[in-house]
CSV table of C-alpha atoms in Angstrom, one decimal:
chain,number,residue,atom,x,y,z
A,22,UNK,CA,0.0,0.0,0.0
A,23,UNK,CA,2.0,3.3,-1.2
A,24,UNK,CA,2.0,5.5,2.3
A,25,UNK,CA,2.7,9.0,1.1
A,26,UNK,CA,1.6,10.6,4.6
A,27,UNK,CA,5.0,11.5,6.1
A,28,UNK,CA,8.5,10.0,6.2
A,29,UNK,CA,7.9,9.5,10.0
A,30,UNK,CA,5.6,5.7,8.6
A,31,UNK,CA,8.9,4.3,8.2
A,32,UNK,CA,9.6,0.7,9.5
A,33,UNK,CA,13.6,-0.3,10.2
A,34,UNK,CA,15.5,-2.3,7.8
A,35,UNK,CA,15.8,-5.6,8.5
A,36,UNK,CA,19.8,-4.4,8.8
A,37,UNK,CA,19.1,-1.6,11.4
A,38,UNK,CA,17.3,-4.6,13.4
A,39,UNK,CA,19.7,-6.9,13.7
A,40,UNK,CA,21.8,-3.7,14.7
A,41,UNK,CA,19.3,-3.0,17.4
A,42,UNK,CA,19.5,-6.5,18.5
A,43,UNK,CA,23.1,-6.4,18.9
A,44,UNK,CA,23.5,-3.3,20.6
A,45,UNK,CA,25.8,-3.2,23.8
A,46,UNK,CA,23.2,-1.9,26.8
A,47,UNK,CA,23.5,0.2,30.1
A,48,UNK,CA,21.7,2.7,32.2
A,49,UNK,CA,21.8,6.0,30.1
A,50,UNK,CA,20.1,7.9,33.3
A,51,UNK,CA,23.5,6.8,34.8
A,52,UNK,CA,25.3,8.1,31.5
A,53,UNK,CA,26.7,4.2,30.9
A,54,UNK,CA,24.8,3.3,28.3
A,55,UNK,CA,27.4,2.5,25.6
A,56,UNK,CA,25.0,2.9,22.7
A,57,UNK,CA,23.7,6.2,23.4
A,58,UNK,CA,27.1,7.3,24.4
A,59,UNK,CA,28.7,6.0,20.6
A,60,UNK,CA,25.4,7.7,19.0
A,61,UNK,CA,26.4,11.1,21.0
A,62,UNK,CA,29.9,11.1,20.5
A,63,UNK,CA,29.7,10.2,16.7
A,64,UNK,CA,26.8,12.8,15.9
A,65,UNK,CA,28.5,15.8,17.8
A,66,UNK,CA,31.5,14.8,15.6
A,67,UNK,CA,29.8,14.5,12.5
A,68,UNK,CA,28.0,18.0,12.7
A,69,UNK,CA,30.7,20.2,14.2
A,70,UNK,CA,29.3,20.3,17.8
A,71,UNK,CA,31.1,19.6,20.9
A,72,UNK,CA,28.4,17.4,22.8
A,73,UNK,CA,24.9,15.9,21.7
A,74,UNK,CA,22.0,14.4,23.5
A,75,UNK,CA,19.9,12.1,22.9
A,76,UNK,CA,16.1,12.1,23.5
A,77,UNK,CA,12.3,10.4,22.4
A,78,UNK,CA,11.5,13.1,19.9
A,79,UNK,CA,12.2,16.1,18.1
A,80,UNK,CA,9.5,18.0,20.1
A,81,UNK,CA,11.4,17.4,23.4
A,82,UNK,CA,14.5,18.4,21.6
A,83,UNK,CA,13.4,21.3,20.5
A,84,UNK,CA,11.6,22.4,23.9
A,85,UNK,CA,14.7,21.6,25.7
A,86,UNK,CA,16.9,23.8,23.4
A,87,UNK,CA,14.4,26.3,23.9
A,88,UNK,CA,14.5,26.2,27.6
A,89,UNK,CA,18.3,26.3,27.7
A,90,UNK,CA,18.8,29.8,25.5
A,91,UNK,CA,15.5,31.4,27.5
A,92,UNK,CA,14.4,32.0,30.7
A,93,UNK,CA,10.9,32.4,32.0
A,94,UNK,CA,9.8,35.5,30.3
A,95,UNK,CA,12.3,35.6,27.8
A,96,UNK,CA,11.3,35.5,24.3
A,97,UNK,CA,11.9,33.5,21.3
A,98,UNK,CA,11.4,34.7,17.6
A,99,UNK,CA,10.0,31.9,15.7
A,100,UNK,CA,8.2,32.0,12.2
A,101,UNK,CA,4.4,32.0,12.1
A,102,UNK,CA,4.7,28.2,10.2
A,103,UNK,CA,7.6,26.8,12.6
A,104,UNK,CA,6.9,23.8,14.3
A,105,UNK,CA,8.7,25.0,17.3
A,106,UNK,CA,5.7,28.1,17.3
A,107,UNK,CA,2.8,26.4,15.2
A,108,UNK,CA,2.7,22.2,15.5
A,109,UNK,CA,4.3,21.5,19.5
A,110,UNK,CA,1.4,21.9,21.5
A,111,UNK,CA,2.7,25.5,22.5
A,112,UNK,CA,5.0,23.9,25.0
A,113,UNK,CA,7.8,26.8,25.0
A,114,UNK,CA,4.5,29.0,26.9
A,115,UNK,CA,3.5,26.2,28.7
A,116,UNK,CA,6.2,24.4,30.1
A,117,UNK,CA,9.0,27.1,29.1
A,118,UNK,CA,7.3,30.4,30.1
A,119,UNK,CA,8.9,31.7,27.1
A,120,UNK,CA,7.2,34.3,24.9
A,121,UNK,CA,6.9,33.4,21.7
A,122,UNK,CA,7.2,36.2,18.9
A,123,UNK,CA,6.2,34.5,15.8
A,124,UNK,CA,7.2,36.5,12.0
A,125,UNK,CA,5.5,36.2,8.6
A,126,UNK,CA,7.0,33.1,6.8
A,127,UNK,CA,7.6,34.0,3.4
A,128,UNK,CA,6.7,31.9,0.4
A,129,UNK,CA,10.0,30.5,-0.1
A,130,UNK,CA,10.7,29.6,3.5
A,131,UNK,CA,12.3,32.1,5.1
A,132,UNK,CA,11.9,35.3,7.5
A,133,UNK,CA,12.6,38.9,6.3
A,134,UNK,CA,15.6,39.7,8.0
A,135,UNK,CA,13.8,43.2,8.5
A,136,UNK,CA,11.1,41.4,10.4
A,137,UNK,CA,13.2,39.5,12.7
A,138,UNK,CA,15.2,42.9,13.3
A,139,UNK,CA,11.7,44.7,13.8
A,140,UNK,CA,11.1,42.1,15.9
A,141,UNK,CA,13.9,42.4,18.5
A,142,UNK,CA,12.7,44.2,21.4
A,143,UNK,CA,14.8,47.0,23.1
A,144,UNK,CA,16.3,46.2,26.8
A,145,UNK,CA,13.3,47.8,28.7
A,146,UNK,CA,11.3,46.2,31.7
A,147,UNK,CA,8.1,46.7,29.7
A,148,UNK,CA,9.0,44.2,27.1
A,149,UNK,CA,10.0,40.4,27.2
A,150,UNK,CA,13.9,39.8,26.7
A,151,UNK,CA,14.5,38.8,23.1
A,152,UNK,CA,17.1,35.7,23.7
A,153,UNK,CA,16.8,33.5,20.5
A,154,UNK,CA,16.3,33.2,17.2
A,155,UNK,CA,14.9,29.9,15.8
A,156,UNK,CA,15.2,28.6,12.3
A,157,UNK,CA,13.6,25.6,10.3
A,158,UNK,CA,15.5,24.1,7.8
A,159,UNK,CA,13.9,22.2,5.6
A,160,UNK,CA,10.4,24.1,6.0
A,161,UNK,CA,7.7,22.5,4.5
A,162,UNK,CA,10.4,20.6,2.4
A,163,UNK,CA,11.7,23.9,1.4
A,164,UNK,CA,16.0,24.8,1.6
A,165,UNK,CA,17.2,27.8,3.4
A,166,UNK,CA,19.8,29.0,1.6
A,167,UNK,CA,22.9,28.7,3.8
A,168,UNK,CA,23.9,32.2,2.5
A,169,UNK,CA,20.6,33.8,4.1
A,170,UNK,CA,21.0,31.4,7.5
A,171,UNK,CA,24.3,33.4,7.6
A,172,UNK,CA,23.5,36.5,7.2
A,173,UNK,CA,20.4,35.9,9.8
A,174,UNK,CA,23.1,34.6,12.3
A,175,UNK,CA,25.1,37.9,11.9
A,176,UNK,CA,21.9,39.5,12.8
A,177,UNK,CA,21.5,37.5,15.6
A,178,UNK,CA,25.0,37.8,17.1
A,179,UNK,CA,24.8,41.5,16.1
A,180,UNK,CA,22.3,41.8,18.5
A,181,UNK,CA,23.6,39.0,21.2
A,182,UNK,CA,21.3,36.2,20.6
A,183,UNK,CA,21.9,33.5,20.2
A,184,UNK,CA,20.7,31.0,17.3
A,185,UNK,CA,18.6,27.5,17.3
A,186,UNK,CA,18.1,25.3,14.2
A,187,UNK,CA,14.8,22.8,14.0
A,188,UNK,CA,16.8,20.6,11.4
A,189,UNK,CA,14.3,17.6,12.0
A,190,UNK,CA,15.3,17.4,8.3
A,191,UNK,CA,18.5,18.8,8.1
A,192,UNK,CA,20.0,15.9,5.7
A,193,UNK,CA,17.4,16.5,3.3
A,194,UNK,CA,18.4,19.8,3.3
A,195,UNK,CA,22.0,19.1,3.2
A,196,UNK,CA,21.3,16.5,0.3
A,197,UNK,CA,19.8,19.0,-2.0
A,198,UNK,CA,22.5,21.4,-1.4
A,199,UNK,CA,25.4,18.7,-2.3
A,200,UNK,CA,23.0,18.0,-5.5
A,201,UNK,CA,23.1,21.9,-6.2
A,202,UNK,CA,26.5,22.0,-5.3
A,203,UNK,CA,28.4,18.9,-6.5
A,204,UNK,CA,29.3,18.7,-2.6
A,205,UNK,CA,29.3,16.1,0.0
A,206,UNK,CA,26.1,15.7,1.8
A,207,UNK,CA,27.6,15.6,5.2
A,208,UNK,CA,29.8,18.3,4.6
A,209,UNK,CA,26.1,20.8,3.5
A,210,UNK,CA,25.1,19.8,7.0
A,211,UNK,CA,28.2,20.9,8.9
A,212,UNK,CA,28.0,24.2,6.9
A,213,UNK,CA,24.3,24.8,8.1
A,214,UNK,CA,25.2,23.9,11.4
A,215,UNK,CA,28.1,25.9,12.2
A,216,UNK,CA,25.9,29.0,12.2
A,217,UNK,CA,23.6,27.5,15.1
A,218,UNK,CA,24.0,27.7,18.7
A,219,UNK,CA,22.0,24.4,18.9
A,220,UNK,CA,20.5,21.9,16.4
A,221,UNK,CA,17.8,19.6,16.9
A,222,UNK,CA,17.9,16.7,14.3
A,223,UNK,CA,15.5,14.1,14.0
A,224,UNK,CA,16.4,10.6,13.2
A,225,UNK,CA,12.7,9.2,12.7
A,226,UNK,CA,12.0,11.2,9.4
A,227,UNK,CA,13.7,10.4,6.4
A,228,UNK,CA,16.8,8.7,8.3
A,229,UNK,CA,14.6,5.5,9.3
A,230,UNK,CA,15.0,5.1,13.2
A,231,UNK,CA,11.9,4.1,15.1
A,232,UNK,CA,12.3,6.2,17.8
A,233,UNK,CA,14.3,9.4,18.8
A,234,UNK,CA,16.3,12.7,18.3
A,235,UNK,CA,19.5,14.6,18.8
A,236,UNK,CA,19.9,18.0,20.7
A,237,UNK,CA,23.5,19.3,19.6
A,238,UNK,CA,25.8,22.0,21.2
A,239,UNK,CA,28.3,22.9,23.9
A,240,UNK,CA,29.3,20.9,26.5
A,241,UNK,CA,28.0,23.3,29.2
A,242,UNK,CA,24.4,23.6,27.2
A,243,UNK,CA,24.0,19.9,26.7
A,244,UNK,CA,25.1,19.4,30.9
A,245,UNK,CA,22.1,21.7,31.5
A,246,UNK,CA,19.7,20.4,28.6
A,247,UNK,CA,20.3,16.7,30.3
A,248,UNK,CA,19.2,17.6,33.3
A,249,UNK,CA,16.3,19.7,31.4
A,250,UNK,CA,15.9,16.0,29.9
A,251,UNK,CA,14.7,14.7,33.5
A,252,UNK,CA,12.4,17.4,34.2
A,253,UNK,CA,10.3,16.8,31.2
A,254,UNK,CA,10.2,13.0,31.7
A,255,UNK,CA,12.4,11.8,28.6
A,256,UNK,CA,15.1,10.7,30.4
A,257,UNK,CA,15.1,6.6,29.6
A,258,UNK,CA,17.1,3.6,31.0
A,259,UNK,CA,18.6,1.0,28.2
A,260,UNK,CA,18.0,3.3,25.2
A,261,UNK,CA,20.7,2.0,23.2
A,262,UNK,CA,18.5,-0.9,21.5
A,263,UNK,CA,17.0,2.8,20.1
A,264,UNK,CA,20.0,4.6,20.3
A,265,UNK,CA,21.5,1.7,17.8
A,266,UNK,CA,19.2,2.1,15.4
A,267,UNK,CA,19.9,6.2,15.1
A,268,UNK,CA,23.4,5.7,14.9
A,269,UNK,CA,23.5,3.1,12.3
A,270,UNK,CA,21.2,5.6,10.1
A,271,UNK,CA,23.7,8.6,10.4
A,272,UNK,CA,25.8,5.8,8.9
A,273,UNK,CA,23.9,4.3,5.9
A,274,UNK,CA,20.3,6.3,5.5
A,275,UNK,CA,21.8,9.6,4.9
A,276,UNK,CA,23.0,9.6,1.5
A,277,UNK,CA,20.2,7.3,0.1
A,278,UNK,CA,18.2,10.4,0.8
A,279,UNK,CA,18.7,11.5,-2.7
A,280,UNK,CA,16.4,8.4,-3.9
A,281,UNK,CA,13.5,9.8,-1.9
A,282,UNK,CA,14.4,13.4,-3.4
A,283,UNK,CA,14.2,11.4,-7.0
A,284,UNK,CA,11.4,10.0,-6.7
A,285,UNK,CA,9.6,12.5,-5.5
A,286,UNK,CA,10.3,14.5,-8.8
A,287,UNK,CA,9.0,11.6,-11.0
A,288,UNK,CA,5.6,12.2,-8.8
A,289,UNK,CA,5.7,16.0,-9.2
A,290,UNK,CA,6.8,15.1,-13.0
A,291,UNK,CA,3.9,12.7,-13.5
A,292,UNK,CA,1.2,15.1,-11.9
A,293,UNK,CA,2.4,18.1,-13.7
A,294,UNK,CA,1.7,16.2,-17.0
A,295,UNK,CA,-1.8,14.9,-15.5
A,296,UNK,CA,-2.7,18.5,-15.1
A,297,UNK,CA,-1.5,19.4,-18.5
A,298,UNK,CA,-3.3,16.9,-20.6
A,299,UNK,CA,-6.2,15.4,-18.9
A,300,UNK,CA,-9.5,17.9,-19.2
A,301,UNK,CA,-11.1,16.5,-15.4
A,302,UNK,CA,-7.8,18.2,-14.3
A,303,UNK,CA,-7.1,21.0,-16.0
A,304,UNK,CA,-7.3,24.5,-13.9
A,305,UNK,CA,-8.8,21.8,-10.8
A,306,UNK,CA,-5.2,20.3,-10.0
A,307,UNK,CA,-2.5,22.3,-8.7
A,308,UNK,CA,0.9,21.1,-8.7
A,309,UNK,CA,3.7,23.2,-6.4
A,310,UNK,CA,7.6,23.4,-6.9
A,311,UNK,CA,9.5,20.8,-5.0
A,312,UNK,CA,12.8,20.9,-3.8
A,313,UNK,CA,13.4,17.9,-1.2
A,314,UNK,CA,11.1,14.9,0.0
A,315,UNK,CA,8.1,16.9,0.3
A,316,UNK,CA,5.2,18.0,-2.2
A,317,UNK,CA,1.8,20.0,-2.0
A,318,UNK,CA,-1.2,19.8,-4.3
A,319,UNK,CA,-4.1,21.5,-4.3
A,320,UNK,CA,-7.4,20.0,-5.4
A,321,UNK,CA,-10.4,21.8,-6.5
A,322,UNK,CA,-13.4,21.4,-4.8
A,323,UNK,CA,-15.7,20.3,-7.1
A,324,UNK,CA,-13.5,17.4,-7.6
A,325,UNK,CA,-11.7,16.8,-4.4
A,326,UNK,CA,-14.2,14.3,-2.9
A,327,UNK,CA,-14.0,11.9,-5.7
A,328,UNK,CA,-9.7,12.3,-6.1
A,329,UNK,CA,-9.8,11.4,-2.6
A,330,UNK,CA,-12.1,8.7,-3.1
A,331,UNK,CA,-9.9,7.0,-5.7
A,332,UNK,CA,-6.6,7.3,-3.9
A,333,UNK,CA,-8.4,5.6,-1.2
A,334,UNK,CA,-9.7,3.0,-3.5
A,335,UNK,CA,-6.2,2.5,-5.1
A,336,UNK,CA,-4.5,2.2,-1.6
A,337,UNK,CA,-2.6,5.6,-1.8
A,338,UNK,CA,-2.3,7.4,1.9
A,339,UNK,CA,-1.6,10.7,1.9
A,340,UNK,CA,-2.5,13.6,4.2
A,341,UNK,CA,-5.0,16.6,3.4
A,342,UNK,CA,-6.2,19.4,4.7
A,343,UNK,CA,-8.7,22.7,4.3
A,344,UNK,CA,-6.6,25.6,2.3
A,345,UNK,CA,-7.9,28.2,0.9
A,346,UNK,CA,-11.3,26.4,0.2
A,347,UNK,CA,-9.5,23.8,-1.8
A,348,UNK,CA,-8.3,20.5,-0.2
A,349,UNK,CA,-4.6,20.4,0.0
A,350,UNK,CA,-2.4,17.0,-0.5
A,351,UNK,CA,0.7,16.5,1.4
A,352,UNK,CA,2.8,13.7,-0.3
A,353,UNK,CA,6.5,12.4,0.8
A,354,UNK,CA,8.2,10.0,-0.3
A,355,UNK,CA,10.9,8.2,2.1
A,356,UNK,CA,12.6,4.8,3.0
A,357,UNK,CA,9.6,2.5,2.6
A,358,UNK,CA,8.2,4.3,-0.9
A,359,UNK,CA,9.7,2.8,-4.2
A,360,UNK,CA,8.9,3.3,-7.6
A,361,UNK,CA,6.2,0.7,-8.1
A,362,UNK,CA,4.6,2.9,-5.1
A,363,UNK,CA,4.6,6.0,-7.3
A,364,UNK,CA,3.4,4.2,-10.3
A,365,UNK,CA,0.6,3.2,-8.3
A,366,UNK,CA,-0.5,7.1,-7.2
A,367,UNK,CA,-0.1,7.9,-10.8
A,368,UNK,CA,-2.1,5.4,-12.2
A,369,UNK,CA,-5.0,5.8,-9.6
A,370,UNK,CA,-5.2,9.7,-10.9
A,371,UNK,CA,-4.8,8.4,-14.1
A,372,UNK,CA,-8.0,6.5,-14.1
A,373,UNK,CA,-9.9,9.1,-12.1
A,374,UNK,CA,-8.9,11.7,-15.1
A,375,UNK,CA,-9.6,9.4,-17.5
């Protein structure tokens, strides 16, 4: 059954398993779990960063970064779309006390750097302390340019904040900048990362671990975002049968990434030429640019119940939503989505056009 709903439906290889099977246990609350300690120690390598934790999810991550650059009534500024602001359960007002000041995200992804300025509030006791700036890279499988995330980060240290990166899907980002590029995919993610304070990366997504995510920094900020950890509950015992199955994807799941990225351009390909030639279509299908793992459709109205109806007949998952009166289709492709999968999605529109 092709699964388009997120790269977060995929299963472990039967390679990771026997990985996780194998995996060397401790006590990680006691900081002697060997697994975790190799997943750490090799991630905070690979990225740049002194020290890395590990933890169940990239929503803790990014709360616990949060909570490390800000103090209650501090204030973070976020984008209107970020997940950190928009899709966490508001848990940097709830459990933080931070303030968040959310900015317009632009239609390619990113924040006017005159916003985020304008945004910066003076040192006065009326006003909540501006501490952080947060990024989100990719967004809505969108690139930030790592010129821009530069110049943003001389804003920020301009100004004496300090900078945090929601890279749940930093490789994909890293792998369409090494296919822009002709560069190494790893080294696109240590060029991202060295203009961040803190990264939170997620190895769930499109790297194919079960469970779990990386906070990244200094040793002094990950000391304090351990014991951050325990407060919020995510602190587990013999996490290396999960740790395991992280680390072996930072070794052989990154630079497949570029399949998923290929694949999802045959879709976007296929339902570009769907819109073009089929009348039921036409003007009632709209296709958006692509640039990682990630696509958007929109479907008319007067159609939408039936296109859902025959992607559910056909088998095809994918997410929709309410925008802008027309139902909009979230498709991404991943580990566990394969040619035959996309065939399949295109054929089932096929017939409904036809």
């Amino acid at each position: 059954m092709p699964d388009f709903r997120s790269d977060t439906v995929t299963q472990p290889t039967a390679a990771m398993r026997q990985t996780m099977l194998a995996a060397p246990l401790g006590d990680d609350v006691f900081g002697d779990d060997p697994s975790v300690n190799a997943l750490q120690d090799h991630a905070a390598q690979l990225l740049g960063f002194e020290a890395a934790l590990f933890a169940p999810t990239g929503t803790q991550t990014n709360l616990i970064a949060l909570m490390g650059h800000c103090q209650r009534g501090d204030e973070a500024i976020v984008g209107q779309s970020w997940h950190t602001y928009r899709w966490e359960a508001g848990g940097m007002a709830v459990l933080g006390s931070i303030q968040p000041q959310p900015v317009e995200t632009q239609p390619d992804g990113t924040l006017k750097l005159a916003d985020i300025a304008a945004a910066i509030k003076p040192d006065d006791p009326h006003f909540a302390r501006t501490r952080l700036v947060v990024l989100e890279n990719t967004t809505g499988g969108q690139v930030l340019p790592t010129p821009y995330i530069a110049e943003v980060a001389g804003l920020a240290r301009g100004r004496g904040l300090a900078m945090h990166l929601d890279g749940a899907r930093l490789f994909n980002a890293a792998t369409a900048n090494a296919q822009a590029n002709g560069s190494d995919v790893y080294d696109e993610a240590r060029a991202i990362c060295k203009h961040f304070d803190s990264v939170s990366l997620c190895l769930s997504k499109g790297l194919g671990a079960p469970v779990g995510s990386l906070l990244l920094g200094r040793h002094d900020f990950i000391r304090q975002a351990r014991r951050t950890r325990k407060i919020l509950g995510g602190a587990m015992r013999q996490a290396g049968v999960l740790a395991a199955a992280g680390h072996y994807a930072l070794e052989h799941h990154v630079r497949r990434m570029a399949d998923d990225h290929a694949l999802l351009r045959q879709l976007a390909d296929g339902l570009h030429a769907a819109q073009r030639t089929q009348p039921a279509l036409q003007g009632r299908l709209e296709v958006h640019a692509a640039q990682t793992n990630i696509l958007f459709t929109d479907v008319a109205p007067d159609i939408a119940p039936a296109f859902m109806d025959a992607l559910a007949r056909g088998g095809v998952r994918v997410t929709s939503s309410l925008y802008g009166g027309q139902t909009r289709l979230r498709w991404v492709t991943h580990l566990d989505v394969g040619p035959a999968d996309v065939r399949a999605a295109l054929d089932c529109i096929q017939a409904f056009a036809g």
